[in-house]
Coordinates of C-alpha atoms in Angstrom, one line a residue:
M12 CA 0.0 0.0 0.0
K13 CA 1.5 3.3 -1.1
L14 CA 1.2 5.9 1.7
G15 CA 3.3 8.8 0.3
S16 CA 2.3 11.3 -2.3
S17 CA 3.8 14.4 -3.9
F18 CA 2.4 17.9 -3.8
S19 CA 1.5 17.7 -7.5
E20 CA -0.7 14.7 -6.8
K21 CA -2.6 16.4 -4.1
H22 CA -3.8 20.0 -3.5
G23 CA -0.8 20.9 -1.4
W24 CA 0.5 20.0 2.0
V25 CA -2.5 21.3 4.0
E26 CA -5.0 19.0 2.3
E27 CA -2.6 16.1 2.5
L28 CA -1.8 16.7 6.2
K29 CA -5.5 17.1 7.0
R30 CA -6.2 13.8 5.2
L31 CA -3.5 12.1 7.3
M32 CA -4.5 13.7 10.6
Q33 CA -8.1 12.7 10.0
L34 CA -6.7 9.3 9.2
D35 CA -9.0 7.9 6.5
L36 CA -8.6 4.5 8.0
L37 CA -10.2 5.7 11.2
T38 CA -13.0 7.8 9.7
K39 CA -13.7 7.1 6.1
D40 CA -16.9 5.1 5.2
Y41 CA -18.1 4.9 8.9
D42 CA -21.7 5.9 8.5
F43 CA -24.3 4.9 11.0
D44 CA -27.3 6.0 9.0
Q45 CA -28.9 4.8 5.7
K46 CA -27.3 6.3 2.7
F47 CA -27.7 5.8 -1.1
T48 CA -25.5 7.2 -3.8
L49 CA -25.9 6.9 -7.6
S50 CA -23.1 8.2 -9.8
M51 CA -23.1 8.4 -13.6
L52 CA -20.4 9.7 -16.0
S53 CA -20.8 10.3 -19.7
T54 CA -18.2 10.4 -22.4
T55 CA -18.9 14.1 -23.0
G56 CA -17.4 15.1 -19.6
M57 CA -20.7 15.4 -17.7
G58 CA -21.0 13.6 -14.4
L59 CA -24.1 13.2 -12.2
T60 CA -24.3 12.1 -8.6
A61 CA -27.6 11.7 -6.6
T62 CA -27.3 11.2 -2.9
G63 CA -30.0 10.3 -0.3
L64 CA -29.5 10.1 3.4
K65 CA -32.0 8.9 6.1
K66 CA -31.0 10.1 9.5
D67 CA -33.4 9.1 12.3
Q68 CA -36.8 10.1 10.9
N69 CA -35.4 12.8 8.6
F70 CA -34.4 12.5 4.9
F71 CA -31.8 14.6 3.2
G72 CA -30.8 14.5 -0.4
D73 CA -28.9 16.4 -3.1
I74 CA -28.1 16.2 -6.8
N75 CA -24.6 17.1 -7.9
T76 CA -23.5 17.7 -11.5
V77 CA -19.9 18.1 -12.7
Y78 CA -19.0 19.2 -16.2
K79 CA -15.4 19.3 -17.5
S80 CA -14.3 21.0 -20.7
G81 CA -10.6 21.6 -21.3
N82 CA -9.1 23.3 -18.2
T83 CA -12.4 24.3 -16.8
T84 CA -14.6 22.3 -14.4
V85 CA -18.1 23.4 -13.3
D86 CA -19.5 21.7 -10.2
M87 CA -23.1 22.4 -9.2
K88 CA -25.1 20.9 -6.3
V89 CA -28.8 21.3 -5.4
D90 CA -30.1 20.0 -2.0
T91 CA -33.5 19.3 -0.5
Y92 CA -33.6 22.8 1.0
S93 CA -33.3 24.4 -2.5
N94 CA -29.8 25.6 -1.8
V95 CA -27.6 25.8 -4.9
S96 CA -23.9 25.5 -4.5
T97 CA -21.7 26.2 -7.5
K98 CA -17.9 26.0 -8.0
V99 CA -16.0 26.9 -11.2
T100 CA -12.4 25.8 -11.3
V101 CA -9.9 26.7 -14.0
N102 CA -6.6 24.9 -14.1
D103 CA -3.3 26.3 -15.5
V104 CA -4.4 29.9 -15.3
W105 CA -0.7 30.3 -15.3
P106 CA 1.9 27.5 -15.1
C107 CA 1.4 25.3 -12.0
S108 CA -1.6 27.2 -10.8
K109 CA -5.4 26.8 -10.3
A110 CA -8.2 29.2 -9.5
A111 CA -11.7 28.5 -8.2
L112 CA -14.7 30.7 -7.8
S113 CA -17.5 29.3 -5.5
F114 CA -20.8 30.6 -4.2
R115 CA -24.1 29.5 -2.8
I116 CA -27.6 30.6 -3.6
P117 CA -29.5 32.3 -1.9
D118 CA -26.6 33.2 0.4
H119 CA -25.3 36.3 -1.3
M120 CA -22.4 36.6 1.2
S121 CA -21.0 33.1 0.4
G122 CA -18.8 34.0 -2.6
K123 CA -15.2 32.9 -2.4
L124 CA -12.1 33.0 -4.6
D125 CA -9.4 30.4 -4.2
V126 CA -6.0 30.5 -5.9
Q127 CA -3.5 27.7 -5.6
Y128 CA 0.1 27.4 -6.8
L129 CA 1.5 23.9 -6.8
H130 CA 5.1 22.9 -7.3
P131 CA 6.8 19.5 -6.6
H132 CA 8.6 21.1 -3.6
A133 CA 6.3 24.0 -2.6
A134 CA 2.6 24.9 -2.4
I135 CA 0.6 28.0 -1.7
D136 CA -3.1 28.2 -1.2
S137 CA -4.9 31.5 -0.7
S138 CA -8.6 32.2 -0.2
I139 CA -10.7 35.4 0.1
G140 CA -14.4 35.9 0.7
L141 CA -16.2 38.0 -1.9
N142 CA -18.1 40.3 0.5
P143 CA -17.5 43.6 2.3
T144 CA -15.9 42.0 5.3
P145 CA -14.1 38.9 3.8
L146 CA -12.5 36.0 5.6
L147 CA -8.9 35.6 4.4
E148 CA -7.0 32.3 4.5
L149 CA -3.5 31.4 3.5
S150 CA -1.6 28.2 3.7
A151 CA 1.9 27.3 2.5
T152 CA 4.4 24.4 2.6
I153 CA 7.8 23.4 1.6
G154 CA 9.4 20.0 1.3
S155 CA 9.1 16.8 -0.6
K156 CA 6.9 13.7 -0.8
E157 CA 8.8 12.3 2.2
L158 CA 9.1 15.3 4.5
A159 CA 7.0 18.5 4.5
L160 CA 6.7 21.6 6.8
G161 CA 3.9 24.0 6.6
G162 CA 1.1 26.0 8.2
E163 CA -2.1 28.0 7.6
I164 CA -3.7 31.1 9.0
G165 CA -7.2 32.5 8.8
F166 CA -8.1 36.2 9.4
D167 CA -11.6 37.7 9.8
T168 CA -11.7 41.3 8.7
A169 CA -15.1 41.9 10.3
S170 CA -13.7 41.3 13.8
A171 CA -10.1 42.0 13.0
S172 CA -9.1 38.7 14.6
F173 CA -7.4 35.5 13.6
T174 CA -9.8 32.6 13.2
K175 CA -7.1 29.9 13.1
Y176 CA -3.4 29.3 12.9
T177 CA -2.0 25.9 12.4
A178 CA 1.5 24.4 11.9
G179 CA 2.7 20.9 11.4
I180 CA 5.2 18.4 10.0
N181 CA 4.5 15.4 7.9
L182 CA 6.7 12.4 7.3
N183 CA 5.9 9.8 4.6
K184 CA 7.7 6.5 3.9
P185 CA 6.7 3.6 1.7
D186 CA 5.3 1.6 4.7
F187 CA 4.3 4.3 7.2
S188 CA 3.2 7.9 7.5
A189 CA 3.4 10.2 10.6
A190 CA 2.3 13.7 11.4
L191 CA 2.5 16.2 14.2
L192 CA 0.0 19.1 14.1
L193 CA -0.5 22.2 16.3
T194 CA -4.1 23.2 16.0
D195 CA -6.9 25.3 17.6
K196 CA -4.7 28.4 17.8
G197 CA -2.0 26.5 19.6
Q198 CA -4.4 25.0 22.1
A199 CA -4.2 21.4 20.9
L200 CA -1.5 19.1 19.7
K201 CA -2.3 16.1 17.5
A202 CA 0.0 13.2 16.6
S203 CA -1.0 10.5 14.1
Y204 CA 0.6 7.4 12.7
I205 CA -0.4 4.9 10.1
H206 CA 1.6 1.7 9.3
S207 CA 1.2 -0.8 6.4
V208 CA 1.9 -4.2 8.1
N209 CA 1.6 -6.0 4.8
P210 CA -0.2 -5.4 1.4
F211 CA -3.5 -6.5 3.0
T212 CA -3.4 -5.0 6.6
C213 CA -2.9 -1.4 7.9
V214 CA -3.0 -0.1 11.5
A215 CA -3.4 3.5 12.6
A216 CA -3.4 5.6 15.8
E217 CA -4.2 9.2 16.7
M218 CA -3.5 11.0 19.9
A219 CA -4.5 14.5 20.9
H220 CA -3.6 16.7 23.9
R221 CA -5.4 19.9 24.8
F222 CA -3.2 22.3 26.8
S223 CA -6.0 24.3 28.5
T224 CA -7.7 21.3 30.1
Y225 CA -4.8 18.8 30.1
E226 CA -7.2 16.4 28.4
N227 CA -5.8 13.5 26.4
T228 CA -7.7 11.4 23.8
F229 CA -6.7 8.6 21.5
T230 CA -8.1 6.4 18.7
I231 CA -6.7 3.3 17.2
G232 CA -7.9 1.2 14.3
S233 CA -7.1 -1.3 11.6
S234 CA -8.0 -2.2 8.1
H235 CA -7.7 -5.7 6.5
A236 CA -8.4 -6.7 2.9
V237 CA -10.1 -10.2 3.2
D238 CA -10.1 -10.6 -0.6
P239 CA -9.7 -8.2 -3.5
F240 CA -13.3 -7.1 -3.1
T241 CA -13.9 -7.1 0.7
V242 CA -12.4 -4.8 3.4
V243 CA -13.0 -5.1 7.1
K244 CA -12.1 -2.2 9.5
T245 CA -12.2 -1.8 13.2
R246 CA -11.9 1.3 15.5
F247 CA -11.6 1.8 19.3
S248 CA -11.6 5.1 21.1
D249 CA -10.7 6.1 24.7
N250 CA -14.3 7.3 25.2
G251 CA -15.4 3.6 25.2
K252 CA -16.8 3.5 21.6
V253 CA -16.0 0.5 19.5
A254 CA -16.9 0.4 15.8
M255 CA -16.5 -2.0 12.9
L256 CA -17.1 -1.8 9.2
C257 CA -17.4 -4.3 6.3
Q258 CA -17.3 -3.0 2.7
R259 CA -17.9 -5.2 -0.3
E260 CA -17.4 -4.2 -4.0
W261 CA -20.1 -6.3 -5.5
R262 CA -19.6 -5.0 -9.0
P263 CA -16.9 -2.7 -10.4
K264 CA -16.9 0.7 -8.6
S265 CA -20.2 -0.2 -6.8
L266 CA -19.9 -0.7 -3.0
V267 CA -22.2 -1.8 -0.2
T268 CA -21.0 -0.9 3.3
F269 CA -22.3 -2.0 6.7
S270 CA -21.2 -0.1 9.8
A271 CA -21.9 -0.7 13.5
E272 CA -20.8 1.2 16.7
Y273 CA -21.3 0.3 20.3
D274 CA -20.8 2.7 23.2
S275 CA -19.7 0.7 26.3
K276 CA -20.4 3.7 28.6
A277 CA -24.0 4.1 27.4
V278 CA -25.4 0.8 28.8
N279 CA -29.0 1.7 28.0
A280 CA -28.4 2.8 24.4
S281 CA -28.7 0.5 21.5
P282 CA -25.8 -0.1 19.1
K283 CA -25.8 2.2 16.1
M284 CA -25.9 0.5 12.7
G285 CA -25.7 1.9 9.2
L286 CA -26.0 0.8 5.6
A287 CA -24.6 2.6 2.6
L288 CA -25.1 1.6 -1.1
A289 CA -23.0 3.3 -3.8
L290 CA -23.8 2.5 -7.4
K291 CA -21.6 3.5 -10.4
P292 CA -23.1 1.9 -13.5

């Protein structure tokens, strides 16, 4: 299992480090509701994805369309509340760069412009809100696919205050990845590690320490490929919650996923169970 990646393969260090700190192995595909997804892609560059989610007694859904033409991608989503989200991305505005304009209707204050510069050994990502009191965000990194250093800041011009500042280091090797991240304006320290035991099994761990409360938390998990089409994952947290997941690719690119979670500290609560079906004809 290849754990490392270069900046050009991802959208810069910040996204890659977030992915590692969230640890896909510990979070991805764990869904304790009922979810259905249908994706279709045409040869003309048009893609359509319909998603339905039943949470308790409520139903949520959205339809997402993506159209690609040359260096331009238009992504539009409409949800059950009649909100329309649109994002227009243009690649190679100048060499090694990408620009994206996004907005939501009817929220006239949601406009945002993102500009990224990607290089094999450096990445800069900037964002500005398109309103009278915009939120400004900037992230940058230097390094290689094996070792990277970087950080990000956010500034709210309305309150003239910083909304976030984060710094971290990321180490990638063929069989393991590790990261150390200072978050929440320097109030929390997170460390994560994921190790490929063999081509079929991975283990991961995440620990966090909050300086203000001296609180420590941890989560450990594993992933095992039973066969080329079936993956079983487990997860255990210090809060007493135990979860498992079984995912089966019953046809090419179509998945059925069963998830379950038990809270050992909530003795009167029933275990949570979820079923997700993703179809890609």
